[in-house]
Short mmCIF file of C-alpha atoms in Angstrom, two decimals:
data_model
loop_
_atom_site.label_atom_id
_atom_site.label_comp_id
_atom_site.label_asym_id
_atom_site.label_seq_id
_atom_site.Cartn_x
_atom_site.Cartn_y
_atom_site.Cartn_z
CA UNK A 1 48.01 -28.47 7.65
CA UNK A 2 49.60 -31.07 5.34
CA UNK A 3 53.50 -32.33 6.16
CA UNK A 4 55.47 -30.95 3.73
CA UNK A 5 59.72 -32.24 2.74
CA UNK A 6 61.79 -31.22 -0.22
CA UNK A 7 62.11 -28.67 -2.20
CA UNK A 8 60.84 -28.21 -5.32
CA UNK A 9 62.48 -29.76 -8.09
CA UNK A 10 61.73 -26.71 -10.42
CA UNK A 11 62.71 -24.07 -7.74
CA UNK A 12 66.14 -25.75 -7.69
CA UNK A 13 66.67 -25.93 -11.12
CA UNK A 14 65.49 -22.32 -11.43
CA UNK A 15 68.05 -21.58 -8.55
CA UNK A 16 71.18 -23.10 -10.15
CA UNK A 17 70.32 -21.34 -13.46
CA UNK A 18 70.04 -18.19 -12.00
CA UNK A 19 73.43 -18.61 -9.61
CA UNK A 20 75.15 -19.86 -12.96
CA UNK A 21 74.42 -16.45 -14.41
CA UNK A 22 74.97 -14.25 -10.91
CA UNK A 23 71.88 -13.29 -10.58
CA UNK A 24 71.07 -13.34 -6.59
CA UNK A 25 68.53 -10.71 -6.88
CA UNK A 26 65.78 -13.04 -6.22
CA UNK A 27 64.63 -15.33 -3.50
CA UNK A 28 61.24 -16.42 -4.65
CA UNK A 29 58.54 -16.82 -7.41
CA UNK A 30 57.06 -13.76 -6.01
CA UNK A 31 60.05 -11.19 -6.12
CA UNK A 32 60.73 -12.80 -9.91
CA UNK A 33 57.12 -11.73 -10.91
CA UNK A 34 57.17 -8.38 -9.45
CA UNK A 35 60.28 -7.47 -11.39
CA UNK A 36 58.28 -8.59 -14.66
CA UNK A 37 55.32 -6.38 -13.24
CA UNK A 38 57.57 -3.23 -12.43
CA UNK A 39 60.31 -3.56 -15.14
CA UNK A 40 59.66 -0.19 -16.41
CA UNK A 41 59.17 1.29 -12.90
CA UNK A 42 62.45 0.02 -11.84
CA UNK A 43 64.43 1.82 -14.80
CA UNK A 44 62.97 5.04 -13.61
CA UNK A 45 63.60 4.38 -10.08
CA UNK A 46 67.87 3.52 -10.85
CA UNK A 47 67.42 7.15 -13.46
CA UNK A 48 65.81 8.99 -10.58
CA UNK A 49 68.23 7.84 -7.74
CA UNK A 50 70.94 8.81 -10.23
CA UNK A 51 69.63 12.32 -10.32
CA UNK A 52 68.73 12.40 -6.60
CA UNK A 53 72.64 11.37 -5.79
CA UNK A 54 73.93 14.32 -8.31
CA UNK A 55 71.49 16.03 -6.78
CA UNK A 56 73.58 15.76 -3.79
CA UNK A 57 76.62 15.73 -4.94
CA UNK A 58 76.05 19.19 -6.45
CA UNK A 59 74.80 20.05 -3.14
CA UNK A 60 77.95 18.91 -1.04
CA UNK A 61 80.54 20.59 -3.43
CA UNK A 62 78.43 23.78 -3.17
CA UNK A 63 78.64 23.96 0.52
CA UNK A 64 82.63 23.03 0.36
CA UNK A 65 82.91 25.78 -2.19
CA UNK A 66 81.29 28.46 -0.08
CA UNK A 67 83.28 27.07 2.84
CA UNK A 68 86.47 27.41 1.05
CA UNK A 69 85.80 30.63 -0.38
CA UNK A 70 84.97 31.94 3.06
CA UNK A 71 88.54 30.34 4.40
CA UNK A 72 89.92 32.07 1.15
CA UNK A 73 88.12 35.32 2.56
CA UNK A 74 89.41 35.09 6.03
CA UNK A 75 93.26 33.85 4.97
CA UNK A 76 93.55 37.14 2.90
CA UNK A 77 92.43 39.41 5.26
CA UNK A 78 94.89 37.84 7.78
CA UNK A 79 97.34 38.21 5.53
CA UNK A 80 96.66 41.53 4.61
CA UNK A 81 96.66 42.48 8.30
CA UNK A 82 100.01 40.53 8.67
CA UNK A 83 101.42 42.79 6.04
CA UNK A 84 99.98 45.87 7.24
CA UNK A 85 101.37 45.61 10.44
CA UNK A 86 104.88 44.57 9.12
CA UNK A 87 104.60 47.70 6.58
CA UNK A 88 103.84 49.75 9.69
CA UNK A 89 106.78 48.25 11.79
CA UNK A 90 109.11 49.46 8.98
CA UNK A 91 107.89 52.26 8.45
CA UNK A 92 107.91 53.45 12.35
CA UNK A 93 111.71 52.12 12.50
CA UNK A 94 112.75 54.20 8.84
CA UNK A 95 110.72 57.37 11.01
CA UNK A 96 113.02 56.48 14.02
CA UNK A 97 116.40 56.43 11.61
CA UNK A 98 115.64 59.62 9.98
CA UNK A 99 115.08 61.40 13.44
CA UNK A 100 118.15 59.72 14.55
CA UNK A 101 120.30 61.24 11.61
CA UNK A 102 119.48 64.76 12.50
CA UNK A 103 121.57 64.52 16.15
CA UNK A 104 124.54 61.85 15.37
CA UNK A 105 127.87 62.22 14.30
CA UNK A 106 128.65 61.85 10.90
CA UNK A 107 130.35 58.11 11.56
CA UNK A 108 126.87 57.02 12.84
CA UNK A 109 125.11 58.87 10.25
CA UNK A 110 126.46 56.52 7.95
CA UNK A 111 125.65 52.97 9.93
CA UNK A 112 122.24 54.71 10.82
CA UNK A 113 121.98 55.86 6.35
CA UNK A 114 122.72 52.36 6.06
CA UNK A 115 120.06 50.99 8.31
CA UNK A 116 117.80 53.15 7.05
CA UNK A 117 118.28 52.11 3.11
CA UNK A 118 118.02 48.39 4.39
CA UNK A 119 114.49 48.69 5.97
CA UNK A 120 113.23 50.99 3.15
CA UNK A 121 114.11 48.44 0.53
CA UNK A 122 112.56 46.01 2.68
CA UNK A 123 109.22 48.27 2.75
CA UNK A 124 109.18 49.26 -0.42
CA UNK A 125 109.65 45.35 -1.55
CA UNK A 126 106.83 44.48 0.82
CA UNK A 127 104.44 47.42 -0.71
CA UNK A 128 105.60 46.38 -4.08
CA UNK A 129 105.20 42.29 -3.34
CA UNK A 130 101.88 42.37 -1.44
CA UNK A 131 99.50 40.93 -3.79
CA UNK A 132 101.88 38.57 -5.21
CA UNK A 133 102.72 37.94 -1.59
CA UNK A 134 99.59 37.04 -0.66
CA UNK A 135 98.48 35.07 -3.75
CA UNK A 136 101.88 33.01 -3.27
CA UNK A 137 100.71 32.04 0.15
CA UNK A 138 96.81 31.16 -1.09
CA UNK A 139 97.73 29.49 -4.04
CA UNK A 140 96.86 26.17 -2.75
CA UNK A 141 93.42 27.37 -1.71
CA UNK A 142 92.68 28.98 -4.78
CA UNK A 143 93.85 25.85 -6.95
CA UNK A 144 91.53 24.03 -4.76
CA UNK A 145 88.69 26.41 -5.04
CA UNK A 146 88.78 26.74 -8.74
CA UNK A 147 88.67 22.81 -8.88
CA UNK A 148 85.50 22.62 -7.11
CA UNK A 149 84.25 25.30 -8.89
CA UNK A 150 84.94 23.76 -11.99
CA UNK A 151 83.74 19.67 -10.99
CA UNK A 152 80.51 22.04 -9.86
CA UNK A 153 79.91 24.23 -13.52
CA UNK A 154 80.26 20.67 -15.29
CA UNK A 155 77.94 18.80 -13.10
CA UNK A 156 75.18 21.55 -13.52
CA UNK A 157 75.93 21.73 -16.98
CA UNK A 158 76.04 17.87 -17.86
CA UNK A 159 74.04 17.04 -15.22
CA UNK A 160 71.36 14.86 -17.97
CA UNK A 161 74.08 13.20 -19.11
CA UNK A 162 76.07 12.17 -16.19
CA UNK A 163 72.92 10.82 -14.57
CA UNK A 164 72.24 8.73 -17.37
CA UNK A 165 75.97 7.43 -17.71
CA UNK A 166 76.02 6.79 -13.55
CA UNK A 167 73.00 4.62 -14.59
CA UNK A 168 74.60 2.62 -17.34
CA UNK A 169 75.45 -0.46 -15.08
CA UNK A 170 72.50 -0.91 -13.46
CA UNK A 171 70.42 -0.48 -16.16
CA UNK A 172 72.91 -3.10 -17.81
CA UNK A 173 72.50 -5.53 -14.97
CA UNK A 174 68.54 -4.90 -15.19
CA UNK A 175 68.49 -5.97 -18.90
CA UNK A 176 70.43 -8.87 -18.27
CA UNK A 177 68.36 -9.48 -15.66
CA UNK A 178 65.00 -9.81 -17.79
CA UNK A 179 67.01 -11.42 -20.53
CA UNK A 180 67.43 -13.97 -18.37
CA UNK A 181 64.36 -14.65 -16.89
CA UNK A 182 62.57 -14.34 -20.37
CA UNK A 183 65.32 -17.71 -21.62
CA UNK A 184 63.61 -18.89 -18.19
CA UNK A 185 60.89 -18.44 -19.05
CA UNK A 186 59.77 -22.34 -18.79
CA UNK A 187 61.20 -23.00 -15.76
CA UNK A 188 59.93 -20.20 -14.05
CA UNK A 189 56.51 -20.99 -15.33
CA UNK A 190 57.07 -24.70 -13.72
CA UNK A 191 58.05 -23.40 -10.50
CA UNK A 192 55.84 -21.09 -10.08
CA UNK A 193 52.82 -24.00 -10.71
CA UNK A 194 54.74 -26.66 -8.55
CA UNK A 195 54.76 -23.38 -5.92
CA UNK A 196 51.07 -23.20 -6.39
CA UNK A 197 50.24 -26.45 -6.18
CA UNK A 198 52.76 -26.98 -3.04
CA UNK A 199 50.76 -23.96 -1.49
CA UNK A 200 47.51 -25.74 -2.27
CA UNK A 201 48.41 -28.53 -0.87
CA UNK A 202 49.52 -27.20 2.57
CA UNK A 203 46.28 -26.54 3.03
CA UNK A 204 44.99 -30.42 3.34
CA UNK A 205 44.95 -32.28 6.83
CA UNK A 206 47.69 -33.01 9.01
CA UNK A 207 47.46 -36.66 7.98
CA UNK A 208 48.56 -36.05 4.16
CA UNK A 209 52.37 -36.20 3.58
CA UNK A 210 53.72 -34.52 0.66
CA UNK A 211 57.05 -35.05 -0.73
CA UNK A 212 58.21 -32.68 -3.47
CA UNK A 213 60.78 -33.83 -6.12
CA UNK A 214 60.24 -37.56 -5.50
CA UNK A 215 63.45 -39.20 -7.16
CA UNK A 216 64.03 -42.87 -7.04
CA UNK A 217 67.06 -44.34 -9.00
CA UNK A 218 67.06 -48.34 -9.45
CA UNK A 219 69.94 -51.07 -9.47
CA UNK A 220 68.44 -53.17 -11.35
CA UNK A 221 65.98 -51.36 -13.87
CA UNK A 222 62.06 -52.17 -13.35
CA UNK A 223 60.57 -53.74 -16.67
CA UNK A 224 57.63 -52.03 -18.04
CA UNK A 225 55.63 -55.50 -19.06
CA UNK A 226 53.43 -53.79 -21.14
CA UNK A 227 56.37 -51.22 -23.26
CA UNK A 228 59.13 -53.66 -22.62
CA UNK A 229 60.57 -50.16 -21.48
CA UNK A 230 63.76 -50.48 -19.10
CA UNK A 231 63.16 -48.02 -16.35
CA UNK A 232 66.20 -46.97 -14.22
CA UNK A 233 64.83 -43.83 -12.25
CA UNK A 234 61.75 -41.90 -11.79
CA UNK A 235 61.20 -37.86 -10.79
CA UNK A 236 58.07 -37.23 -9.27
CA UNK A 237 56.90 -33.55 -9.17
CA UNK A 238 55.01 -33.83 -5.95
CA UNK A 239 53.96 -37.15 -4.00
CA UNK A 240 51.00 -37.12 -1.74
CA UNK A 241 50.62 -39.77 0.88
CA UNK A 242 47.29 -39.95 2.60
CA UNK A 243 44.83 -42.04 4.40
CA UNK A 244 43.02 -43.02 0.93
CA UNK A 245 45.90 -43.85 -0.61
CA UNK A 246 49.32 -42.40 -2.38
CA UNK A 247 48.94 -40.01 -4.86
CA UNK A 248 51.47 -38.99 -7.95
CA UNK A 249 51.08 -35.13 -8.95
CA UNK A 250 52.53 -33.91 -12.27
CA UNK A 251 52.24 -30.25 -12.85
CA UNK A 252 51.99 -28.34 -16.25
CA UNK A 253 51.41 -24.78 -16.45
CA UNK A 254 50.38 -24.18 -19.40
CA UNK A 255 48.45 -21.12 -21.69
CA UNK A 256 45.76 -22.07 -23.38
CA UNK A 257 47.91 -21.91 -26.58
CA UNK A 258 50.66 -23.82 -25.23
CA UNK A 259 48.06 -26.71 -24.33
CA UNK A 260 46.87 -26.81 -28.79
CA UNK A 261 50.13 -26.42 -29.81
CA UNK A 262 51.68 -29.37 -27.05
CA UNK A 263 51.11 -32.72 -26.98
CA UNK A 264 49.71 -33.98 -23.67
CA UNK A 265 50.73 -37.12 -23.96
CA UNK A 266 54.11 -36.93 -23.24
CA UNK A 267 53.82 -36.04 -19.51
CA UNK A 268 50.60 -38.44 -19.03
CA UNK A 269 52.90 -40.83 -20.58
CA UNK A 270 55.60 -39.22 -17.98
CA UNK A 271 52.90 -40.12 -15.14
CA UNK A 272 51.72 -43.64 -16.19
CA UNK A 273 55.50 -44.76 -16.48
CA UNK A 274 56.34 -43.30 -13.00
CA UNK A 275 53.11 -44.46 -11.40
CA UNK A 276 54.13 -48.25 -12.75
CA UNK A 277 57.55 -48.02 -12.13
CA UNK A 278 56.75 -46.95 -8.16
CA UNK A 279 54.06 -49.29 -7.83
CA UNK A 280 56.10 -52.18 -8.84
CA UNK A 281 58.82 -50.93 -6.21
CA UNK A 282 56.57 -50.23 -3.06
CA UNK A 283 54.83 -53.55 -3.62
CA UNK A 284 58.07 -55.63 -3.67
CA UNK A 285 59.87 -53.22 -0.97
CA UNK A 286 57.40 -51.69 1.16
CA UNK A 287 53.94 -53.59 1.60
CA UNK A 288 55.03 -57.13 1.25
CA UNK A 289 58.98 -57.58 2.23
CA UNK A 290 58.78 -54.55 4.94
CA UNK A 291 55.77 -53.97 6.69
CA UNK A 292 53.12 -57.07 7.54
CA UNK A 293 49.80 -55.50 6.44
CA UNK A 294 48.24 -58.49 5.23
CA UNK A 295 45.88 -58.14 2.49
CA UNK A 296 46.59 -54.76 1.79
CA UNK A 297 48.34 -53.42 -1.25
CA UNK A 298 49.52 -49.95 -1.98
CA UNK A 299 46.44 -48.05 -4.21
CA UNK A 300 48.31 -45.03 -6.33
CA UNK A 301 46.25 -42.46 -8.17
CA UNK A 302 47.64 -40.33 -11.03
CA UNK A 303 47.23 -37.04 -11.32
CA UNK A 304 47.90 -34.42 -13.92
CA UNK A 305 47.54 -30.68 -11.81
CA UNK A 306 46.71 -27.60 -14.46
CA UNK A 307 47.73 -24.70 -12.70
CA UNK A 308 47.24 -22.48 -16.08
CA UNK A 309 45.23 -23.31 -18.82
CA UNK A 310 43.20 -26.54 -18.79
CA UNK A 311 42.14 -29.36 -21.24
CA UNK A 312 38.87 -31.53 -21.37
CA UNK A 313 40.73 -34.52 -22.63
CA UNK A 314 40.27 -37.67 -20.89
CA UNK A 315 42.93 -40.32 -20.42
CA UNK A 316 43.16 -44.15 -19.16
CA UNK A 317 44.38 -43.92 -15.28
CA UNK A 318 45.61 -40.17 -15.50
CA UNK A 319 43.06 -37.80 -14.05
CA UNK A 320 43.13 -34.18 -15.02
CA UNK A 321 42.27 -31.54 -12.54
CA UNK A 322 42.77 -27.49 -12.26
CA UNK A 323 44.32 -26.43 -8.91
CA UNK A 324 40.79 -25.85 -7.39
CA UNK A 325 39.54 -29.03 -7.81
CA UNK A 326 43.12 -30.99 -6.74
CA UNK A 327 42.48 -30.62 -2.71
CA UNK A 328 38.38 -32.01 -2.97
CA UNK A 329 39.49 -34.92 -5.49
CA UNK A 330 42.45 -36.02 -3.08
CA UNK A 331 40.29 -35.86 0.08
CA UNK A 332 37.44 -37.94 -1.85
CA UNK A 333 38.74 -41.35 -1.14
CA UNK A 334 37.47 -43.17 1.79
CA UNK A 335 40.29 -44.40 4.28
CA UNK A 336 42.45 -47.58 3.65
CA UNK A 337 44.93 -46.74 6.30
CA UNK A 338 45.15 -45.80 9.58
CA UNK A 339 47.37 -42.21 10.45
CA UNK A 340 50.20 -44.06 11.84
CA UNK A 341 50.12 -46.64 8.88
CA UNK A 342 49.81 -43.29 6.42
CA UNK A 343 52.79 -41.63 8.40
CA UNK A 344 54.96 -44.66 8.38
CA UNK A 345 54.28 -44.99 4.86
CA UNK A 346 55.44 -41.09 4.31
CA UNK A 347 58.43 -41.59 5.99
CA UNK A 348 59.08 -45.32 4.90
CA UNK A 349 58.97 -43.60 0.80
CA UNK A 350 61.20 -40.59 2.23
CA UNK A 351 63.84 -43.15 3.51
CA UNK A 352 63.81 -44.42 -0.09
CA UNK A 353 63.92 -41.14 -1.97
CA UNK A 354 67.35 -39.87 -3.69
#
């Protein structure tokens, strides 16, 4: 398996755009082209979770209800037996008085007449006051009963509408969501070919190097002889160091339709003035001032990777190959440097790299 460093250049740009809009919802190519697949799935799924959760809901409050009706139940009854017994502690003691009046002496008649009138007013207040006795002292349970059973009637009777309003944000956050990664819709199609190709690549021997996002910036700008072009930096989508030489990967992909409508040679041009720019560079930094290889000079290859749509064009030192063909073509060179000088190379251009 090939050595891979960096991170895609794309993938990072794709990553900032999404954090600048707070989307965290989605840590790879993958997950961002399963929520294009399942767009319509995943509105159903937030709809039917809302109903599930009402469902719930509806559920809990009926079981509290019954609970509280059944405390309701039980508190009456108690207090209805409280009364009952207080009725028939009166009662025995006005009995007692009026037996009591038939012996005394007319002095204590009139404390015991007295007595008596007290505790029959009493009784007949309690007989009088016992249901508004004992809605006095349930009131609180009631009030709290009749809320329930109101929150309850509306729920079953709205219960369409409140799942869809429960819904609102998400399905809010979903469109923005696919708003955003339609206005992404290029840089998620350039990440996920620089993915592919980074994939593709892995697969290659354990003496190829690649190194994604190659940036160098320069002090003094490299001269493009031929343009007269100042060149101050270079971005390299991947770089592949091997044993047959160093190859520079640009990625594109494209529909078939984008490829009529574009013109290719902006990013061949793209290539050709990276591949001079970092030839001039290694040559005067790498294979004559740092390393003593003798005769040998750095060999780069250009490369233009279609991970979509392809194109039969031809053009001067640019070669043009689909993602199946990219791992055969690199591996076609014969051998111009030994592992170690291929890894010190790799690691040499890494040092360099932004």
């Amino acid at each position: 398996m090939a050595h891979i460093y960096r991170q895609i250049d794309s993938t990072k740009t794709l990553r900032a755009e999404l954090d600048s809009r707070n989307i965290s919802m989605f840590n790879s190519i993958r997950e961002i082209e399963d929520f294009k697949r399942n767009y319509n799935s995943l509105k159903e799924d937030i709809l039917i979770q809302a109903q599930i959760n009402l469902q719930k809901e509806i559920a809990q409050k009926s079981i509290k209800l019954e609970s509280l009706k059944e405390d309701l139940k039980e508190h009456v009854i108690s207090l209805e037996d409280e009364i009952k017994s207080q009725i028939h502690i009166l009662e025995t003691k006005v009995s007692d008085l009026n037996e009591r009046l038939k012996n005394e002496s007319f002095l204590t008649k009139v404390f015991i007449a007295i007595r008596r009138w007290q505790n029959d007013s009493k009784l007949n207040q309690l007989i009088t006051n016992r249901d508004q006795r004992i809605s006095r002292r349930t009131a609180s349970i009631v009030q709290e009963v009749e809320g329930i059973q109101s929150e309850l009637d509306q729920l079953i009777q709205n219960r369409v509408k409140i799942a869809n309003d429960r819904s609102k944000n998400e399905f809010y956050e979903l469109e923005r969501t696919k708003k955003a990664i339609e206005e992404l819709r290029t840089i998620i199609a350039g990440a996920k070919g620089e993915y592919a190709v980074e994939q593709e690549l892995r697969k290659l021997p354990n003496n190829f190097y690649v190194i994604n996002d190659y940036k160098l910036d320069f002090v003094r700008p490299i001269i493009n002889k031929q343009t007269g072009e100042k060149i101050f930096s270079i971005q390299i989508d991947h770089l592949v160091v091997s044993p047959g030489g160093v190859f520079i990967l640009e990625t594109k992909n494209w529909s078939q339709k984008s490829i009529k409508s574009i013109n290719l040679r902006s990013p061949i041009e793209q290539i050709q003035r990276s591949s001079y720019a970092l030839f001039v560079f290694m040559n005067k930094n790498i294979s004559i001032n740092t390393h003593h290889w003798g005769s040998k000079q750095i060999s780069l290859k250009n490369i233009l990777v279609m991970t979509g749509a392809t194109t039969t064009h031809k053009f001067q030192y640019v070669k043009v190959k689909e993602l199946k063909e990219l791992n055969v073509y690199l591996k076609y060179f014969d051998a111009i440097y030994s592992d170690n000088e291929t890894k010190w190379l790799a690691n040499t251009l890494l040092d360099y790299c932004d």
